[in-house]
Amino acid sequence: MTVDEPNSDAALKPRAKVGLKEIAREAEVSISTVSHVMNGTARISDEVRARVMRVAQELGYLGMRRQRANTGTLSKLLLAVPAYGLAQTEANLFLWNILSAFRTRCAELNIALVPHSPPGENLTAEGIVQAAASNACDAVMLMHDDRPELLEPLAAVRNQLPPTVLVNGEDPNMNLDTVSPQNRFAAGRAVRWLTELGHRRVLHVTWGGRTTIARRRDGFHDAMAQVGIPAHEASVLSFQTWDLALAEQVLSEKLVEIVRREKITAIFCAADNVALHALNVLRRAGIRVPEDVSLVGFDNVMHAEMSSPPLSTVEVPVNHIGSVALRLLEERLIEPFDPTAPTRRVELECRLIKRASVAAPAS
């Protein structure tokens, strides 16, 4: 039997109207005391301050106050995304999910988005600077494009840019604030799970071109090194660039051959879409998952849970990436300009999702 807890979600939902008066009543203090706590205008005992802040949080006041503080600070944002990133396709589920959650958050905060996605594969520093200036944007969010050919020219024109953050990418020179998933450590955690189950002949399926994907490969090597398998001895199947047709071709031609030749017992793929294609290739060859080979992906796209068997994967917090990036931009806009202030790199925790596609290796 399930018993409803009296202080569950209902107690945490904001009331219709929450102000200092309501907080004072619940915390059993004066309105002036609440005002002093919120504004730091007088010394208040730690006990009283903690009680007031707890009540303010439970009533939803702190969230509303934070949202009001941001109103007007960031009103128009240039969203710079490579052209392929805006298409809702099977190959682009991960980035599309990030974009969808981000658009919803901007609508909630009344932030106008100005898309910048010129034709072709690549963004340019000149194009981003011109688009931000011509649209009078308060800030720039650059998504998914961390090529040196773009980041280095952007660094050279930083004084012409409003506050800018790179999302789902890395800037090795730390010229831009960045927000990305915990790619390396999360990948390592997934592969360590496989090795803890007893798998030693683990194949990594990946592709070249993006820093975030390279970090997942690093995590694979980290975990394999911990069980005595150095990088030059670890099994890796890599195709040149991300393209579903190319991935399907490479997997069809090489995956089964490698699995059989090297007696692979587990596969870790750099993305769920690749893992799902690998699952189909293995099934056509009569190789069972997980009885013969365990399979793990990365991203936790919707299709992963619906596959047969359901795909074990690493869940990326797509609903939070954009919100964290917005907070970085808002802080840059609020803070006094300081050219010596260090840039910030934020990594968000990713969770390992254990499903039926993984089992201990057959003896």
Short mmCIF file of C-alpha atoms in Angstrom, two decimals:
data_model
loop_
_atom_site.label_atom_id
_atom_site.label_comp_id
_atom_site.label_asym_id
_atom_site.label_seq_id
_atom_site.Cartn_x
_atom_site.Cartn_y
_atom_site.Cartn_z
CA MET A 1 0.00 0.00 0.00
CA THR A 2 1.26 3.49 -0.81
CA VAL A 3 0.82 6.23 1.77
CA ASP A 4 0.81 9.83 0.62
CA GLU A 5 3.36 11.97 2.43
CA PRO A 6 1.90 15.22 3.78
CA ASN A 7 5.00 17.23 2.76
CA SER A 8 5.31 15.93 -0.79
CA ASP A 9 5.05 17.78 -4.09
CA ALA A 10 1.84 19.57 -3.16
CA ALA A 11 3.63 21.37 -0.33
CA LEU A 12 6.38 22.55 -2.67
CA LYS A 13 4.16 24.06 -5.37
CA PRO A 14 4.08 27.86 -5.40
CA ARG A 15 0.90 29.36 -4.03
CA ALA A 16 -1.21 31.79 -6.04
CA LYS A 17 0.40 34.76 -4.29
CA VAL A 18 3.57 34.54 -2.26
CA GLY A 19 5.25 37.57 -0.74
CA LEU A 20 7.04 38.68 2.40
CA LYS A 21 3.79 38.63 4.35
CA GLU A 22 3.11 34.96 3.62
CA ILE A 23 6.69 33.98 4.42
CA ALA A 24 6.61 35.93 7.70
CA ARG A 25 3.40 34.20 8.75
CA GLU A 26 4.71 30.71 8.01
CA ALA A 27 8.13 31.36 9.57
CA GLU A 28 6.58 33.12 12.59
CA VAL A 29 8.71 36.25 12.24
CA SER A 30 8.03 39.87 11.32
CA ILE A 31 7.82 41.10 7.74
CA SER A 32 10.83 43.34 8.38
CA THR A 33 12.84 40.30 9.47
CA VAL A 34 12.00 38.52 6.22
CA SER A 35 13.03 41.63 4.28
CA HIS A 36 16.36 41.81 6.10
CA VAL A 37 17.04 38.12 5.39
CA MET A 38 16.23 38.45 1.69
CA ASN A 39 18.23 41.64 1.17
CA GLY A 40 21.06 41.12 3.66
CA THR A 41 20.40 44.50 5.27
CA ALA A 42 20.77 43.53 8.95
CA ARG A 43 22.32 40.84 11.13
CA ILE A 44 19.89 37.99 11.71
CA SER A 45 20.63 34.88 13.75
CA ASP A 46 21.59 31.76 11.78
CA GLU A 47 18.59 29.89 13.14
CA VAL A 48 16.07 32.54 12.09
CA ARG A 49 17.73 33.05 8.72
CA ALA A 50 17.68 29.30 7.99
CA ARG A 51 14.00 29.08 8.94
CA VAL A 52 13.02 32.02 6.75
CA MET A 53 14.96 30.68 3.76
CA ARG A 54 13.46 27.20 4.19
CA VAL A 55 9.94 28.61 4.20
CA ALA A 56 10.69 30.88 1.22
CA GLN A 57 11.92 27.89 -0.75
CA GLU A 58 8.96 25.69 0.20
CA LEU A 59 6.49 28.38 -0.83
CA GLY A 60 8.21 28.85 -4.18
CA TYR A 61 9.21 32.45 -3.45
CA LEU A 62 12.92 32.00 -4.20
CA GLY A 63 12.22 30.63 -7.68
CA MET A 64 9.86 33.50 -8.49
CA ARG A 65 12.35 36.04 -7.14
CA ARG A 66 15.13 34.56 -9.25
CA GLN A 67 12.94 34.66 -12.36
CA ARG A 68 11.95 38.28 -11.72
CA ALA A 69 15.60 39.20 -11.28
CA ASN A 70 16.41 37.76 -14.69
CA THR A 71 13.57 39.56 -16.44
CA GLY A 72 14.98 42.32 -18.61
CA THR A 73 18.59 41.16 -18.19
CA LEU A 74 18.46 38.74 -21.09
CA SER A 75 15.67 39.54 -23.52
CA LYS A 76 17.04 38.53 -26.94
CA LEU A 77 19.40 35.65 -27.61
CA LEU A 78 21.17 34.64 -30.81
CA LEU A 79 20.98 30.85 -31.18
CA ALA A 80 23.82 29.83 -33.48
CA VAL A 81 23.39 26.23 -34.66
CA PRO A 82 24.83 24.41 -37.68
CA ALA A 83 22.14 23.88 -40.33
CA TYR A 84 21.97 20.13 -39.72
CA GLY A 85 21.18 20.78 -36.05
CA LEU A 86 17.74 22.25 -36.72
CA ALA A 87 16.41 19.25 -38.64
CA GLN A 88 14.30 16.80 -36.64
CA THR A 89 15.63 13.54 -38.04
CA GLU A 90 16.59 10.11 -36.74
CA ALA A 91 20.24 11.13 -36.92
CA ASN A 92 19.64 14.23 -34.84
CA LEU A 93 17.41 13.13 -31.97
CA PHE A 94 19.90 14.06 -29.25
CA LEU A 95 20.55 17.64 -30.36
CA TRP A 96 16.88 18.14 -31.24
CA ASN A 97 15.90 17.14 -27.69
CA ILE A 98 18.31 19.72 -26.26
CA LEU A 99 16.94 22.41 -28.58
CA SER A 100 13.33 21.56 -27.80
CA ALA A 101 13.86 21.79 -24.03
CA PHE A 102 15.81 25.02 -24.47
CA ARG A 103 13.09 26.68 -26.57
CA THR A 104 10.52 25.81 -23.92
CA ARG A 105 12.67 27.35 -21.19
CA CYS A 106 13.20 30.56 -23.17
CA ALA A 107 9.46 30.85 -23.74
CA GLU A 108 8.89 30.55 -19.98
CA LEU A 109 11.41 33.34 -19.33
CA ASN A 110 10.11 35.53 -22.19
CA ILE A 111 13.47 35.43 -23.97
CA ALA A 112 13.24 35.97 -27.72
CA LEU A 113 15.32 33.55 -29.78
CA VAL A 114 16.97 34.67 -33.01
CA PRO A 115 18.06 31.55 -34.94
CA HIS A 116 21.32 31.79 -36.87
CA SER A 117 21.79 28.75 -39.07
CA PRO A 118 23.24 29.71 -42.46
CA PRO A 119 23.05 27.24 -45.35
CA GLY A 120 25.79 24.65 -45.48
CA GLU A 121 27.54 22.64 -42.81
CA ASN A 122 29.56 25.27 -40.98
CA LEU A 123 29.10 28.45 -38.96
CA THR A 124 31.60 31.30 -39.22
CA ALA A 125 32.84 33.80 -36.64
CA GLU A 126 32.10 36.69 -38.97
CA GLY A 127 28.54 35.51 -39.51
CA ILE A 128 27.88 35.13 -35.77
CA VAL A 129 29.26 38.60 -34.99
CA GLN A 130 27.17 40.22 -37.75
CA ALA A 131 23.99 38.35 -36.77
CA ALA A 132 24.35 39.29 -33.09
CA ALA A 133 24.94 42.96 -33.93
CA SER A 134 22.25 43.34 -36.60
CA ASN A 135 19.63 41.75 -34.34
CA ALA A 136 20.73 43.67 -31.20
CA CYS A 137 21.11 40.42 -29.25
CA ASP A 138 22.07 40.53 -25.58
CA ALA A 139 23.98 37.23 -25.75
CA VAL A 140 24.95 34.35 -28.02
CA MET A 141 24.45 30.63 -27.51
CA LEU A 142 26.60 28.53 -29.82
CA MET A 143 25.44 24.93 -30.02
CA HIS A 144 27.21 21.78 -31.07
CA ASP A 145 30.01 23.36 -33.11
CA ASP A 146 33.43 23.30 -31.46
CA ARG A 147 35.67 23.15 -34.51
CA PRO A 148 38.99 24.98 -34.05
CA GLU A 149 38.25 26.66 -37.40
CA LEU A 150 35.34 28.41 -35.67
CA LEU A 151 36.50 28.81 -32.06
CA GLU A 152 39.87 30.39 -32.83
CA PRO A 153 38.41 33.19 -35.03
CA LEU A 154 35.69 33.74 -32.40
CA ALA A 155 38.37 34.18 -29.74
CA ALA A 156 40.03 36.81 -31.92
CA VAL A 157 36.82 38.90 -32.05
CA ARG A 158 35.60 38.41 -28.48
CA ASN A 159 35.52 42.16 -27.93
CA GLN A 160 32.89 42.40 -30.69
CA LEU A 161 30.64 39.72 -29.18
CA PRO A 162 28.10 39.97 -26.38
CA PRO A 163 28.42 37.27 -23.68
CA THR A 164 28.70 33.91 -25.44
CA VAL A 165 28.40 30.32 -24.27
CA LEU A 166 29.19 27.12 -26.14
CA VAL A 167 26.72 24.28 -25.49
CA ASN A 168 27.44 20.59 -26.06
CA GLY A 169 31.01 21.27 -27.04
CA GLU A 170 34.45 22.05 -25.63
CA ASP A 171 36.83 24.93 -26.04
CA PRO A 172 40.30 23.57 -25.18
CA ASN A 173 41.72 27.10 -24.99
CA MET A 174 38.95 28.22 -22.58
CA ASN A 175 38.13 31.39 -24.50
CA LEU A 176 34.38 30.74 -24.17
CA ASP A 177 32.19 29.61 -21.30
CA THR A 178 30.99 26.07 -22.05
CA VAL A 179 28.29 23.69 -20.86
CA SER A 180 28.45 20.02 -21.78
CA PRO A 181 27.47 16.59 -20.53
CA GLN A 182 29.90 14.57 -18.44
CA ASN A 183 31.12 12.69 -21.50
CA ARG A 184 34.42 11.17 -20.42
CA PHE A 185 33.57 10.13 -16.88
CA ALA A 186 30.08 8.92 -17.80
CA ALA A 187 31.46 6.76 -20.61
CA GLY A 188 34.05 5.38 -18.23
CA ARG A 189 31.32 4.55 -15.72
CA ALA A 190 29.34 2.63 -18.36
CA VAL A 191 32.36 0.60 -19.48
CA ARG A 192 33.40 -0.09 -15.87
CA TRP A 193 29.95 -1.57 -15.34
CA LEU A 194 30.70 -3.98 -18.17
CA THR A 195 34.12 -4.89 -16.79
CA GLU A 196 32.69 -5.37 -13.30
CA LEU A 197 30.29 -7.92 -14.80
CA GLY A 198 33.32 -9.76 -16.14
CA HIS A 199 33.58 -8.44 -19.71
CA ARG A 200 37.14 -7.97 -20.98
CA ARG A 201 36.69 -8.21 -24.75
CA VAL A 202 34.77 -4.95 -25.14
CA LEU A 203 34.42 -3.18 -28.50
CA HIS A 204 33.92 0.59 -28.74
CA VAL A 205 32.00 1.83 -31.80
CA THR A 206 32.50 5.53 -32.50
CA TRP A 207 33.30 8.14 -35.14
CA GLY A 208 35.66 11.08 -35.59
CA GLY A 209 35.24 14.82 -35.77
CA ARG A 210 33.70 16.08 -32.51
CA THR A 211 35.41 16.76 -29.18
CA THR A 212 32.49 15.47 -27.11
CA ILE A 213 32.60 12.11 -28.92
CA ALA A 214 36.38 11.96 -28.45
CA ARG A 215 35.81 12.36 -24.71
CA ARG A 216 33.54 9.31 -24.71
CA ARG A 217 36.32 7.39 -26.41
CA ASP A 218 38.72 8.61 -23.70
CA GLY A 219 36.34 7.29 -21.06
CA PHE A 220 36.29 3.89 -22.77
CA HIS A 221 40.08 3.75 -22.72
CA ASP A 222 40.18 4.87 -19.08
CA ALA A 223 37.93 1.99 -18.01
CA MET A 224 39.75 -0.60 -20.10
CA ALA A 225 43.12 0.54 -18.75
CA GLN A 226 41.84 -0.13 -15.23
CA VAL A 227 41.53 -3.84 -16.10
CA GLY A 228 44.95 -3.96 -17.74
CA ILE A 229 44.05 -3.30 -21.37
CA PRO A 230 45.98 -0.27 -22.72
CA ALA A 231 44.60 1.93 -25.48
CA HIS A 232 46.68 0.33 -28.26
CA GLU A 233 45.25 -3.10 -27.40
CA ALA A 234 41.60 -2.05 -26.92
CA SER A 235 39.11 -2.85 -29.69
CA VAL A 236 37.71 0.19 -31.52
CA LEU A 237 35.55 0.36 -34.64
CA SER A 238 35.48 3.93 -35.93
CA PHE A 239 33.94 5.50 -39.00
CA GLN A 240 35.08 8.82 -40.40
CA THR A 241 32.19 11.14 -39.61
CA TRP A 242 28.64 11.01 -38.24
CA ASP A 243 26.28 9.93 -40.99
CA LEU A 244 23.56 7.31 -40.56
CA ALA A 245 24.09 5.82 -44.01
CA LEU A 246 27.84 5.58 -43.44
CA ALA A 247 27.31 4.12 -39.97
CA GLU A 248 24.97 1.48 -41.35
CA GLN A 249 27.46 0.57 -44.08
CA VAL A 250 30.43 0.30 -41.73
CA LEU A 251 28.48 -1.70 -39.15
CA SER A 252 27.10 -4.07 -41.81
CA GLU A 253 30.53 -4.67 -43.31
CA LYS A 254 32.72 -4.88 -40.22
CA LEU A 255 30.82 -5.29 -36.93
CA VAL A 256 29.95 -8.98 -37.11
CA GLU A 257 33.41 -9.83 -38.45
CA ILE A 258 35.10 -8.08 -35.50
CA VAL A 259 32.74 -9.58 -32.93
CA ARG A 260 33.43 -13.10 -34.17
CA ARG A 261 37.15 -12.70 -34.85
CA GLU A 262 37.95 -11.05 -31.51
CA LYS A 263 35.33 -12.98 -29.51
CA ILE A 264 33.75 -9.71 -28.36
CA THR A 265 31.34 -10.10 -25.43
CA ALA A 266 30.23 -6.46 -25.04
CA ILE A 267 29.90 -3.35 -27.21
CA PHE A 268 29.89 0.27 -26.04
CA CYS A 269 28.61 2.71 -28.67
CA ALA A 270 29.24 6.46 -28.59
CA ALA A 271 25.55 7.19 -29.26
CA ASP A 272 22.21 5.40 -29.01
CA ASN A 273 21.50 5.76 -32.72
CA VAL A 274 24.67 3.82 -33.49
CA ALA A 275 23.83 1.22 -30.83
CA LEU A 276 20.36 0.68 -32.27
CA HIS A 277 21.81 0.12 -35.74
CA ALA A 278 24.36 -2.24 -34.22
CA LEU A 279 21.51 -4.14 -32.58
CA ASN A 280 19.85 -4.67 -35.97
CA VAL A 281 23.10 -5.81 -37.58
CA LEU A 282 23.77 -8.31 -34.78
CA ARG A 283 20.22 -9.63 -34.94
CA ARG A 284 20.45 -10.25 -38.70
CA ALA A 285 23.66 -12.20 -38.11
CA GLY A 286 22.04 -14.38 -35.46
CA ILE A 287 24.03 -12.85 -32.60
CA ARG A 288 21.77 -12.45 -29.57
CA VAL A 289 21.72 -9.44 -27.23
CA PRO A 290 22.51 -9.83 -24.37
CA GLU A 291 22.96 -13.65 -24.40
CA ASP A 292 25.92 -13.53 -26.81
CA VAL A 293 26.92 -9.85 -26.72
CA SER A 294 25.95 -7.06 -24.30
CA LEU A 295 25.22 -3.63 -25.78
CA VAL A 296 25.38 -0.13 -24.27
CA GLY A 297 24.66 3.24 -25.90
CA PHE A 298 24.93 6.89 -24.89
CA ASP A 299 22.34 9.75 -24.77
CA ASN A 300 19.12 7.88 -23.76
CA VAL A 301 17.03 8.97 -26.73
CA MET A 302 13.39 7.87 -26.71
CA HIS A 303 13.99 4.94 -29.07
CA ALA A 304 16.45 3.33 -26.63
CA GLU A 305 13.82 2.29 -24.12
CA MET A 306 11.53 0.96 -26.85
CA SER A 307 14.08 -1.31 -28.54
CA SER A 308 14.02 -5.07 -28.08
CA PRO A 309 15.69 -5.66 -25.73
CA PRO A 310 15.54 -2.19 -24.15
CA LEU A 311 18.93 -0.54 -24.59
CA SER A 312 21.19 0.13 -21.64
CA THR A 313 22.60 3.62 -22.03
CA VAL A 314 23.93 6.79 -20.44
CA GLU A 315 21.29 9.45 -19.86
CA VAL A 316 22.29 13.00 -20.77
CA PRO A 317 20.33 15.71 -18.87
CA VAL A 318 18.98 17.37 -22.02
CA ASN A 319 16.32 19.31 -20.09
CA HIS A 320 18.95 21.08 -17.99
CA ILE A 321 21.78 21.90 -20.41
CA GLY A 322 20.13 24.99 -21.87
CA SER A 323 18.96 26.28 -18.48
CA VAL A 324 22.49 26.10 -17.06
CA ALA A 325 23.84 27.90 -20.14
CA LEU A 326 21.25 30.66 -19.68
CA ARG A 327 22.36 31.14 -16.07
CA LEU A 328 25.97 31.55 -17.18
CA LEU A 329 24.92 34.20 -19.70
CA GLU A 330 22.75 36.01 -17.15
CA GLU A 331 25.64 36.12 -14.69
CA ARG A 332 27.90 37.59 -17.36
CA LEU A 333 25.31 40.28 -18.11
CA ILE A 334 24.75 41.14 -14.44
CA GLU A 335 28.40 41.15 -13.35
CA PRO A 336 30.55 44.27 -13.94
CA PHE A 337 32.75 43.74 -17.00
CA ASP A 338 36.12 42.29 -16.03
CA PRO A 339 38.40 41.26 -18.92
CA THR A 340 40.53 39.22 -16.49
CA ALA A 341 37.61 37.12 -15.20
CA PRO A 342 38.23 33.43 -15.99
CA THR A 343 35.95 31.56 -18.35
CA ARG A 344 33.96 28.65 -16.94
CA ARG A 345 33.55 25.07 -18.06
CA VAL A 346 30.47 23.33 -16.64
CA GLU A 347 29.95 19.57 -16.91
CA LEU A 348 26.57 18.09 -16.04
CA GLU A 349 26.15 14.69 -14.43
CA CYS A 350 25.00 11.84 -16.66
CA ARG A 351 23.24 8.78 -15.24
CA LEU A 352 23.84 5.17 -16.18
CA ILE A 353 20.55 3.53 -17.20
CA LYS A 354 20.72 -0.26 -16.77
CA ARG A 355 18.33 -2.16 -19.02
CA ALA A 356 17.99 -5.64 -20.49
CA SER A 357 20.64 -5.31 -23.24
CA VAL A 358 23.45 -6.11 -20.77
CA ALA A 359 24.27 -9.33 -18.96
CA ALA A 360 27.35 -11.05 -17.57
CA PRO A 361 29.41 -12.77 -20.27
CA ALA A 362 28.55 -16.38 -20.99
CA SER A 363 31.00 -18.77 -19.39
#
